[in-house]
mmCIF file with all atom_site columns, C-alpha atoms in Angstrom:
data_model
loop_
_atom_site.group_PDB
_atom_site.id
_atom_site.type_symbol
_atom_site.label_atom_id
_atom_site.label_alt_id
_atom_site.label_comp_id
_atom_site.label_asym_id
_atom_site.label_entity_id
_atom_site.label_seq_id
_atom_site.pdbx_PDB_ins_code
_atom_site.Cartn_x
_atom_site.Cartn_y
_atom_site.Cartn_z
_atom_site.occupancy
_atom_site.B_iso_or_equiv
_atom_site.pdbx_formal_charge
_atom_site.auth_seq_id
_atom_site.auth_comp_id
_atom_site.auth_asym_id
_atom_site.auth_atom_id
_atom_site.pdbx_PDB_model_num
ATOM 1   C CA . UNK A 1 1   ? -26.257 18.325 7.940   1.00 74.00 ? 138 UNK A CA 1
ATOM 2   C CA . UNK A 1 2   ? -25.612 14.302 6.838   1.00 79.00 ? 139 UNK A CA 1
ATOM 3   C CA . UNK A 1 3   ? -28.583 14.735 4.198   1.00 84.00 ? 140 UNK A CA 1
ATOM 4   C CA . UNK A 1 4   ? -26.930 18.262 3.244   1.00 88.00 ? 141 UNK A CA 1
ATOM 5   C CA . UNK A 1 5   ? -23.697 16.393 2.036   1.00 87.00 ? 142 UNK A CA 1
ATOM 6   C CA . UNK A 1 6   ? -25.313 13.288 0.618   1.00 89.00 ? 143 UNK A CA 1
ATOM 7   C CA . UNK A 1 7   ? -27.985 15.710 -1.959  1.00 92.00 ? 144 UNK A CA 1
ATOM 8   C CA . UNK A 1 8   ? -24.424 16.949 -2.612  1.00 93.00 ? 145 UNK A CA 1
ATOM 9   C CA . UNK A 1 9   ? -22.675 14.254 -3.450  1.00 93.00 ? 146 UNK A CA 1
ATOM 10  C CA . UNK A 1 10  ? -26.096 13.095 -5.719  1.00 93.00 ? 147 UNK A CA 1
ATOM 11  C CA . UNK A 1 11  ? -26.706 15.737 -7.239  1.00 95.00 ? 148 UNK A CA 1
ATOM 12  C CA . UNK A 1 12  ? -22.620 16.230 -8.350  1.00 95.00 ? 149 UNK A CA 1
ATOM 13  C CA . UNK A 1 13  ? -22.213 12.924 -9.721  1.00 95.00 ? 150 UNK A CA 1
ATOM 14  C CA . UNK A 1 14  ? -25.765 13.318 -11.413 1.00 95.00 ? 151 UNK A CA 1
ATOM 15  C CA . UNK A 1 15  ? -25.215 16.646 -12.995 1.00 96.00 ? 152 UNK A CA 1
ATOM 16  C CA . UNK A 1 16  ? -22.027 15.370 -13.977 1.00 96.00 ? 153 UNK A CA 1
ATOM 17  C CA . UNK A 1 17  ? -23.623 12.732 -16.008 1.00 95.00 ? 154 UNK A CA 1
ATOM 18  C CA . UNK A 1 18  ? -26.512 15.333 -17.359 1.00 94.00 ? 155 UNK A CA 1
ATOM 19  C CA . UNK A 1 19  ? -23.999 17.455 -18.661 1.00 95.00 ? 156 UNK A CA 1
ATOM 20  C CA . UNK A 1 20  ? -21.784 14.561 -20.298 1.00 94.00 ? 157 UNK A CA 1
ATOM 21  C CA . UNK A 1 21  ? -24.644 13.327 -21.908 1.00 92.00 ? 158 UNK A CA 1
ATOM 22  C CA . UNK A 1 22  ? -27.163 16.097 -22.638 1.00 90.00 ? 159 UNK A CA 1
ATOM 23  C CA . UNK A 1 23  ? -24.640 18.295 -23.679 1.00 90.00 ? 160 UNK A CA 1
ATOM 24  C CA . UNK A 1 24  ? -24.242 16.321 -26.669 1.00 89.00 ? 161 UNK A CA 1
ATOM 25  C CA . UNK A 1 25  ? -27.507 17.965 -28.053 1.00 87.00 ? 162 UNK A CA 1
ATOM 26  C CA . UNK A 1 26  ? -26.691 21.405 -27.247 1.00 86.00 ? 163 UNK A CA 1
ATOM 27  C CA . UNK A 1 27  ? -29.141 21.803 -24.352 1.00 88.00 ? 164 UNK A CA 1
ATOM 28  C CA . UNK A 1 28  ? -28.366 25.300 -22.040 1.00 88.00 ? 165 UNK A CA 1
ATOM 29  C CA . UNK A 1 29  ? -26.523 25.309 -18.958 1.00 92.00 ? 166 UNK A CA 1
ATOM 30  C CA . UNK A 1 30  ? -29.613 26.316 -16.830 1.00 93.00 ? 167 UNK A CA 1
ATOM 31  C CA . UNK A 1 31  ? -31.847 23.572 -17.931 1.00 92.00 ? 168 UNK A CA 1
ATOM 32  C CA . UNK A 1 32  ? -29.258 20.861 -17.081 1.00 93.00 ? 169 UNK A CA 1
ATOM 33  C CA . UNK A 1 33  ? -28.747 22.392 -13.814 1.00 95.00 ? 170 UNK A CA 1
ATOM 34  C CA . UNK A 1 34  ? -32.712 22.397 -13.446 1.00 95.00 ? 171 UNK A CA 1
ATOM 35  C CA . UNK A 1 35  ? -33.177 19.038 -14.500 1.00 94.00 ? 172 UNK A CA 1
ATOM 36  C CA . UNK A 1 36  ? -30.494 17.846 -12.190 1.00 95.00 ? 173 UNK A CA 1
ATOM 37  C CA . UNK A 1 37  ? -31.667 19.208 -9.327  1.00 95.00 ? 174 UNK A CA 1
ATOM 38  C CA . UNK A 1 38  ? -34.928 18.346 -9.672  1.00 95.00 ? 175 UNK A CA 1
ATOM 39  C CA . UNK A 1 39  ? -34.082 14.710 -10.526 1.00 95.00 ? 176 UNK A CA 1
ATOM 40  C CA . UNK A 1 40  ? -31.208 14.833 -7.392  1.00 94.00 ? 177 UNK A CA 1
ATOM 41  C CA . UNK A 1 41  ? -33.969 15.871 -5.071  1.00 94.00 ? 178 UNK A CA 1
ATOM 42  C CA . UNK A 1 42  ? -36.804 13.548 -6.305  1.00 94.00 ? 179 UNK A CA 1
ATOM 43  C CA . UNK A 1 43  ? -34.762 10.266 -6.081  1.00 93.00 ? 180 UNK A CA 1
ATOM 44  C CA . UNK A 1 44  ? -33.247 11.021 -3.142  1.00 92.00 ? 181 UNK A CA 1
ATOM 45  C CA . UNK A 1 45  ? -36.067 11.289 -1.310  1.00 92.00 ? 182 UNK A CA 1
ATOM 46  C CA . UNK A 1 46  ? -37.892 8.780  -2.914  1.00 92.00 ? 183 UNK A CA 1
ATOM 47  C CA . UNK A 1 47  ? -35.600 6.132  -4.105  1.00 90.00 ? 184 UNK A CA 1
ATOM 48  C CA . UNK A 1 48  ? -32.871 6.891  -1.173  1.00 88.00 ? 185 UNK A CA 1
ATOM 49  C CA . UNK A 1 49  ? -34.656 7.724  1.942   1.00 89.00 ? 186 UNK A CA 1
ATOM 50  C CA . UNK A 1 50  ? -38.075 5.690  1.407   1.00 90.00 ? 187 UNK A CA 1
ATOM 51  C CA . UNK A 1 51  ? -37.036 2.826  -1.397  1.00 91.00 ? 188 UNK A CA 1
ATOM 52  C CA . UNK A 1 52  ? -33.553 1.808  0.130   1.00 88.00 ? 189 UNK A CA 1
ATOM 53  C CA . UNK A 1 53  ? -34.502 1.003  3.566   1.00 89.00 ? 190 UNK A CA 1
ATOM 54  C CA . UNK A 1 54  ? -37.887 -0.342 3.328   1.00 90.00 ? 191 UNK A CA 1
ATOM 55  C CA . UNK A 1 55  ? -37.265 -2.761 0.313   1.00 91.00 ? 192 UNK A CA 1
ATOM 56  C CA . UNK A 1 56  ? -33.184 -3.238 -0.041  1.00 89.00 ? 193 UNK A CA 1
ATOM 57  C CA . UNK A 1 57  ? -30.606 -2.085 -2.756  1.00 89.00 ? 194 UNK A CA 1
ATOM 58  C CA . UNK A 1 58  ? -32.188 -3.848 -5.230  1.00 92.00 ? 195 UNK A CA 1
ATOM 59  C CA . UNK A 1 59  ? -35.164 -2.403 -5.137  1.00 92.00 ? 196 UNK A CA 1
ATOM 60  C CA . UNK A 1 60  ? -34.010 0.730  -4.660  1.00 92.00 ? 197 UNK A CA 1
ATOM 61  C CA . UNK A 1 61  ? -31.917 0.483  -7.770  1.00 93.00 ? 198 UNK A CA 1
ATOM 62  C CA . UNK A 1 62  ? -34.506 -0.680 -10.337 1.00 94.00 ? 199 UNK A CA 1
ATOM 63  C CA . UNK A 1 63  ? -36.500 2.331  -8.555  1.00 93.00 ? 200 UNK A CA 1
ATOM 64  C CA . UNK A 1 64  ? -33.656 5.150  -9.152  1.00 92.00 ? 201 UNK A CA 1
ATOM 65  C CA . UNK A 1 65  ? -33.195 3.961  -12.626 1.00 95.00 ? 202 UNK A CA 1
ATOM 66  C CA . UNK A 1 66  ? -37.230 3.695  -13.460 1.00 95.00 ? 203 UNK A CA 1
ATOM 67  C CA . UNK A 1 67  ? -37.679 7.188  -11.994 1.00 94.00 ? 204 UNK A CA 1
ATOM 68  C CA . UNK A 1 68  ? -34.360 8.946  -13.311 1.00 94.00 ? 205 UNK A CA 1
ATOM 69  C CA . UNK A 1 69  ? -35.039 7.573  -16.808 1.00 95.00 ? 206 UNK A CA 1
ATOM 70  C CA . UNK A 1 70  ? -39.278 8.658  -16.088 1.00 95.00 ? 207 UNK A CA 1
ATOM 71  C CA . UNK A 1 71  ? -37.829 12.431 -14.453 1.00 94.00 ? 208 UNK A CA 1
ATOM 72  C CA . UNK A 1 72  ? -35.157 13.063 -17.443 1.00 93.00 ? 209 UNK A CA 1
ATOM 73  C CA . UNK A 1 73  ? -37.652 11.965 -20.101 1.00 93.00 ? 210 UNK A CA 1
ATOM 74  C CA . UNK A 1 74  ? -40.258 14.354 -19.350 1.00 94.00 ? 211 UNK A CA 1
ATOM 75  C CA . UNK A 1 75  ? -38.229 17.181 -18.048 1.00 92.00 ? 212 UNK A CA 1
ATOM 76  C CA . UNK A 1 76  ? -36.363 16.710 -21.718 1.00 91.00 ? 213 UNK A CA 1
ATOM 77  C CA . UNK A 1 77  ? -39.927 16.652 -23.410 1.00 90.00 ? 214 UNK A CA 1
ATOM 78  C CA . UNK A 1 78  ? -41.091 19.550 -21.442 1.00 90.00 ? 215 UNK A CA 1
ATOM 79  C CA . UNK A 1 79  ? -37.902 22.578 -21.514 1.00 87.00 ? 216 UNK A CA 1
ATOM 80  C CA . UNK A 1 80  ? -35.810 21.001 -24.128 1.00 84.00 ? 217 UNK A CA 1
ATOM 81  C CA . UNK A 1 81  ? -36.681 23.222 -27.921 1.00 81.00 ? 218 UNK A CA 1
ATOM 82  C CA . UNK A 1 82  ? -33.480 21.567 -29.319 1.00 78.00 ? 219 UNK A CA 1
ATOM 83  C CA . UNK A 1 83  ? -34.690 18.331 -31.818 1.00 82.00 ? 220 UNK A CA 1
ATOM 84  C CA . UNK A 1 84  ? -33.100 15.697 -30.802 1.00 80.00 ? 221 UNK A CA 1
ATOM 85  C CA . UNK A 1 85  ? -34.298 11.512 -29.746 1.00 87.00 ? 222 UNK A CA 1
ATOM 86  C CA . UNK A 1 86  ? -35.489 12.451 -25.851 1.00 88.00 ? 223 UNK A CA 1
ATOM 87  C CA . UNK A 1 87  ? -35.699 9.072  -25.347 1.00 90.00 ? 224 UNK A CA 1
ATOM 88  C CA . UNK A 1 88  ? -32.260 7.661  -25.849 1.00 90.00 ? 225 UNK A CA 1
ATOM 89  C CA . UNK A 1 89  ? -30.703 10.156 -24.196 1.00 91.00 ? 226 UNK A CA 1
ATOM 90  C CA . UNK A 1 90  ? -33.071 9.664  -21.102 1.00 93.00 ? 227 UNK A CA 1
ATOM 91  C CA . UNK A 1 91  ? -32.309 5.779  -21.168 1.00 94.00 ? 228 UNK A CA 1
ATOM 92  C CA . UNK A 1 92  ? -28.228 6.305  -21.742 1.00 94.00 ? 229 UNK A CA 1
ATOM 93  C CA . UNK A 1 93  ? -28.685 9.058  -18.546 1.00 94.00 ? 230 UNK A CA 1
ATOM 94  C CA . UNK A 1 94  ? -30.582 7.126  -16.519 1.00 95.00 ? 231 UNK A CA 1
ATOM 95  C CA . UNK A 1 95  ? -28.231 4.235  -17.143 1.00 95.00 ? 232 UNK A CA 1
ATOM 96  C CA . UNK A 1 96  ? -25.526 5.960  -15.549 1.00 96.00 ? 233 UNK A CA 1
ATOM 97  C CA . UNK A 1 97  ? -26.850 7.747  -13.131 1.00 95.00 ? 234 UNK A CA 1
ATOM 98  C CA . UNK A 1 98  ? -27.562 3.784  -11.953 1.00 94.00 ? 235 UNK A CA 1
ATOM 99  C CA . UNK A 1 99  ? -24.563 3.038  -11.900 1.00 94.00 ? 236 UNK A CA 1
ATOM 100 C CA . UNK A 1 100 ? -22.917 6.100  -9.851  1.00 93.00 ? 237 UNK A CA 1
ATOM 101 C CA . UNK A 1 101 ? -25.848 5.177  -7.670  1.00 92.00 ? 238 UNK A CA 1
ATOM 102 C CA . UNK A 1 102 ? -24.740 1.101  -6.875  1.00 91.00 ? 239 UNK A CA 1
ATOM 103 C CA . UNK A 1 103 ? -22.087 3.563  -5.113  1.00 92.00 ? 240 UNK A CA 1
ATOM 104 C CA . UNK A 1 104 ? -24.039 5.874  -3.621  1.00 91.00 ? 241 UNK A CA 1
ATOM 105 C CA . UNK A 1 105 ? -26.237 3.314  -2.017  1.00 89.00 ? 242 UNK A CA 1
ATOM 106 C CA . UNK A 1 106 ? -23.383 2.208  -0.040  1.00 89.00 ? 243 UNK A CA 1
ATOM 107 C CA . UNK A 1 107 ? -22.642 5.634  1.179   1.00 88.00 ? 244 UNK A CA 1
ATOM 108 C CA . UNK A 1 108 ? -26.256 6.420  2.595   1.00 87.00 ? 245 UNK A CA 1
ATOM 109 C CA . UNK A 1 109 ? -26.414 2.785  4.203   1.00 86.00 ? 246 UNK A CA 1
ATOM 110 C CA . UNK A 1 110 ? -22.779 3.033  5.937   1.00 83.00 ? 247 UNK A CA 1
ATOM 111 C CA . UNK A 1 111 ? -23.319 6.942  6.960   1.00 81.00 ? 248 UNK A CA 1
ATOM 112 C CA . UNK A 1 112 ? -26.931 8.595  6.494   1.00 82.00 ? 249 UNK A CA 1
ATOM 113 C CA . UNK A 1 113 ? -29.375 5.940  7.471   1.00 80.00 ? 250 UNK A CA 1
ATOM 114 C CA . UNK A 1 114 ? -26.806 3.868  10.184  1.00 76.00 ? 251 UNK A CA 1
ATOM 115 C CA . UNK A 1 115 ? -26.147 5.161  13.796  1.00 71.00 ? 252 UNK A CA 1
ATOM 116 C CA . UNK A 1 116 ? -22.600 4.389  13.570  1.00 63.00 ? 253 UNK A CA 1
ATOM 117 C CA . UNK A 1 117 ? -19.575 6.493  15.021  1.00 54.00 ? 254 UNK A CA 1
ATOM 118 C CA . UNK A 1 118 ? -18.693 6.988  11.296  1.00 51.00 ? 255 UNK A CA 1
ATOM 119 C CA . UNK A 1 119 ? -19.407 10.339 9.974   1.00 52.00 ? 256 UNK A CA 1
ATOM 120 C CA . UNK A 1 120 ? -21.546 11.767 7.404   1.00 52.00 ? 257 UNK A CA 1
ATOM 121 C CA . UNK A 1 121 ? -18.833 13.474 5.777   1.00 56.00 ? 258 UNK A CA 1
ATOM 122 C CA . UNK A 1 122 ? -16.166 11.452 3.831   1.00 54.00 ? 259 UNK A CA 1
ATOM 123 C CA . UNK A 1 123 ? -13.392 10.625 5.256   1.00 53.00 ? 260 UNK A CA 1
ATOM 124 C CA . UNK A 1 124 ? -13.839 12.170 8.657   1.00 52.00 ? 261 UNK A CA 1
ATOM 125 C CA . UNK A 1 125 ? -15.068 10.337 11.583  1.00 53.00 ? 262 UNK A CA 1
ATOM 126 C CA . UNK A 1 126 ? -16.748 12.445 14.793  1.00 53.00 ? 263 UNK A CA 1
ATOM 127 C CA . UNK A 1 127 ? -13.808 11.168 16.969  1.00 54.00 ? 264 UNK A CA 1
ATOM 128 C CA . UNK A 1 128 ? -11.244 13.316 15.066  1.00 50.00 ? 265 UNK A CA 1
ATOM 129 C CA . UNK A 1 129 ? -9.834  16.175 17.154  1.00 55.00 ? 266 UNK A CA 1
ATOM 130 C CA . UNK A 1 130 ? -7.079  17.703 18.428  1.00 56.00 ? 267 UNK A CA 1
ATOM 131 C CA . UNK A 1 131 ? -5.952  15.853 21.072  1.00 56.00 ? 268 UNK A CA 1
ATOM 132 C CA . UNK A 1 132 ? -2.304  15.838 23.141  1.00 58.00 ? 269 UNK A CA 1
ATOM 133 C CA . UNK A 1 133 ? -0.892  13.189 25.061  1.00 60.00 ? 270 UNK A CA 1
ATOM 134 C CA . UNK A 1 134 ? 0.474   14.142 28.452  1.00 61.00 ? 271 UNK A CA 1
ATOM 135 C CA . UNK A 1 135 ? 3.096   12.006 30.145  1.00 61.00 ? 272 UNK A CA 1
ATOM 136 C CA . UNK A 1 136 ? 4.923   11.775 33.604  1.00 64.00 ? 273 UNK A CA 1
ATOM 137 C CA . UNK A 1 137 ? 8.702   12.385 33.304  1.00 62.00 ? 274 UNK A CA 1
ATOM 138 C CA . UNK A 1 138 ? 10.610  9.440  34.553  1.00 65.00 ? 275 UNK A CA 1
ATOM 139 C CA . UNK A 1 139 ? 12.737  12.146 36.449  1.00 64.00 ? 276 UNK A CA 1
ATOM 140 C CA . UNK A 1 140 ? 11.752  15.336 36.799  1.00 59.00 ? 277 UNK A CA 1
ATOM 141 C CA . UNK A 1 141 ? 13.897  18.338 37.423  1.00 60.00 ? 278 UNK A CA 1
ATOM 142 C CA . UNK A 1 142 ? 12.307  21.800 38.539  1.00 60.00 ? 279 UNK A CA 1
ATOM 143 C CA . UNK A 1 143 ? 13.550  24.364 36.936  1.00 56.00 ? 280 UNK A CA 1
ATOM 144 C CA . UNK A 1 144 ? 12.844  26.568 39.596  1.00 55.00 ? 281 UNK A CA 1
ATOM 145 C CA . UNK A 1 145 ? 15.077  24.798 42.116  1.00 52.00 ? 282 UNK A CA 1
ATOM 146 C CA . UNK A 1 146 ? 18.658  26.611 42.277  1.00 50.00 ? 283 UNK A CA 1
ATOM 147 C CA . UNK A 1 147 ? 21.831  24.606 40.997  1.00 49.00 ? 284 UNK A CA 1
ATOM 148 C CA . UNK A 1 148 ? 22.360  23.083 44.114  1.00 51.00 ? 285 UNK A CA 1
ATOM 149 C CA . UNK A 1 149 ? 19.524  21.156 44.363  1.00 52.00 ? 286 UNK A CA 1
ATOM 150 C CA . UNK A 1 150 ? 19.165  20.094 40.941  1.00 50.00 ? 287 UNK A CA 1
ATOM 151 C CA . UNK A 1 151 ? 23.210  18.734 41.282  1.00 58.00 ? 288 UNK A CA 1
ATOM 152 C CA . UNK A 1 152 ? 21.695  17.003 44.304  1.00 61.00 ? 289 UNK A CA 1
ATOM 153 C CA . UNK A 1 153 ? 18.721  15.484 42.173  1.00 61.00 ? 290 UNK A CA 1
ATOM 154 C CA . UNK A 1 154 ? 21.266  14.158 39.649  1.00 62.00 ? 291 UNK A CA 1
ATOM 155 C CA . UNK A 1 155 ? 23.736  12.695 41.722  1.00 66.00 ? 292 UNK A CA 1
ATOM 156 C CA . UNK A 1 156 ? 21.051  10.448 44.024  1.00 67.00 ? 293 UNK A CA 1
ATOM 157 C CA . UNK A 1 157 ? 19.850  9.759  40.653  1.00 67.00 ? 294 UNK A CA 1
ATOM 158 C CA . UNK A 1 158 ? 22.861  8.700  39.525  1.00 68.00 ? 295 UNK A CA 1
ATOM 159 C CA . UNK A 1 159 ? 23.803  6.685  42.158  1.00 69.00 ? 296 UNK A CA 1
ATOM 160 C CA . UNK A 1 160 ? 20.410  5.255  42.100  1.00 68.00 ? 297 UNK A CA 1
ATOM 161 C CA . UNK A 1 161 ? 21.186  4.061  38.974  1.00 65.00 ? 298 UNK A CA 1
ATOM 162 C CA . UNK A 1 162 ? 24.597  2.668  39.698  1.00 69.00 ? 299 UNK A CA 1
ATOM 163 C CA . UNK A 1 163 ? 23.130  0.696  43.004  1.00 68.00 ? 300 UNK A CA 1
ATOM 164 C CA . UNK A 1 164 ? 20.900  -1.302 40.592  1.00 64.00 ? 301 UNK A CA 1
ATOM 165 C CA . UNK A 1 165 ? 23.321  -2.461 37.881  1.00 59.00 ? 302 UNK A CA 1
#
């Protein structure tokens, strides 16, 4: 489920970027969506699961943007038919996508690849849950007592109280 919500939260802020930038040339809804999810999967398992904890954030950042700007280059080359400078637009992508990714770094050291009590899921941690708190009156009364014995209750406690002032 933690690898479920971080390809989620890659492949939003990558398609994000795809569609701010590739929409520009009036490439089709579909192929974005292809390209980012083919890119999203691809680094993540590469430059995310494999890169990052092996070799460090560096390394795993020169190695999201060299394969982000590699993936959108030839996916562009390959199912784009609209003319327009492939490579530009892959190197302006794959820029940004780096730089969502400095971010996202952080998130899959601190909550996918850590055994920490934190969660997986933003701003939740596994220790949230519906607790109560249960206390001890200081003096009870039992409702199911008649009058007479609650008036009883009251007035030792009273004069309890009085003795110790």
């Amino acid at each position: 489920m933690k690898h479920f919500w971080a390809l989620l939260i890659k492949f939003t802020s990558v398609a994000i970027v795809l569609f701010s930038i590739l929409s520009i040339f009036n490439i089709g809804v579909g192929t974005i969506l292809f390209i980012s999810i083919v890119t999203t999967v691809v680094a993540y398992v590469l430059g995310d699961l494999y890169i990052l904890p092996k070799m460090g954030t560096i390394a795993a950042i020169v190695g999201d943007f060299g394969l982000t700007f590699g993936l959108v280059w030839i996916l562009c080359e390959l199912f784009v038919t609209t003319p327009m400078n492939t490579l530009s637009a892959s190197l302006f992508c794959a820029l940004a996508i780096t730089a969502v990714e400095v971010f996202f770094h952080l998130y899959v050291r601190n909550h996918i690849l850590s055994n920490n009590a934190d969660s997986f899921i933003p701003a939740v941690t596994k220790y949230d849950s519906l607790t109560t708190e249960f206390s001890k009156e200081i003096s009870p009364v039992n409702n199911k007592t008649n009058s007479r014995d609650g008036n009883k209750n009251m007035q030792n406690q009273r004069s309890a109280m009085e003795d110790k002032k």
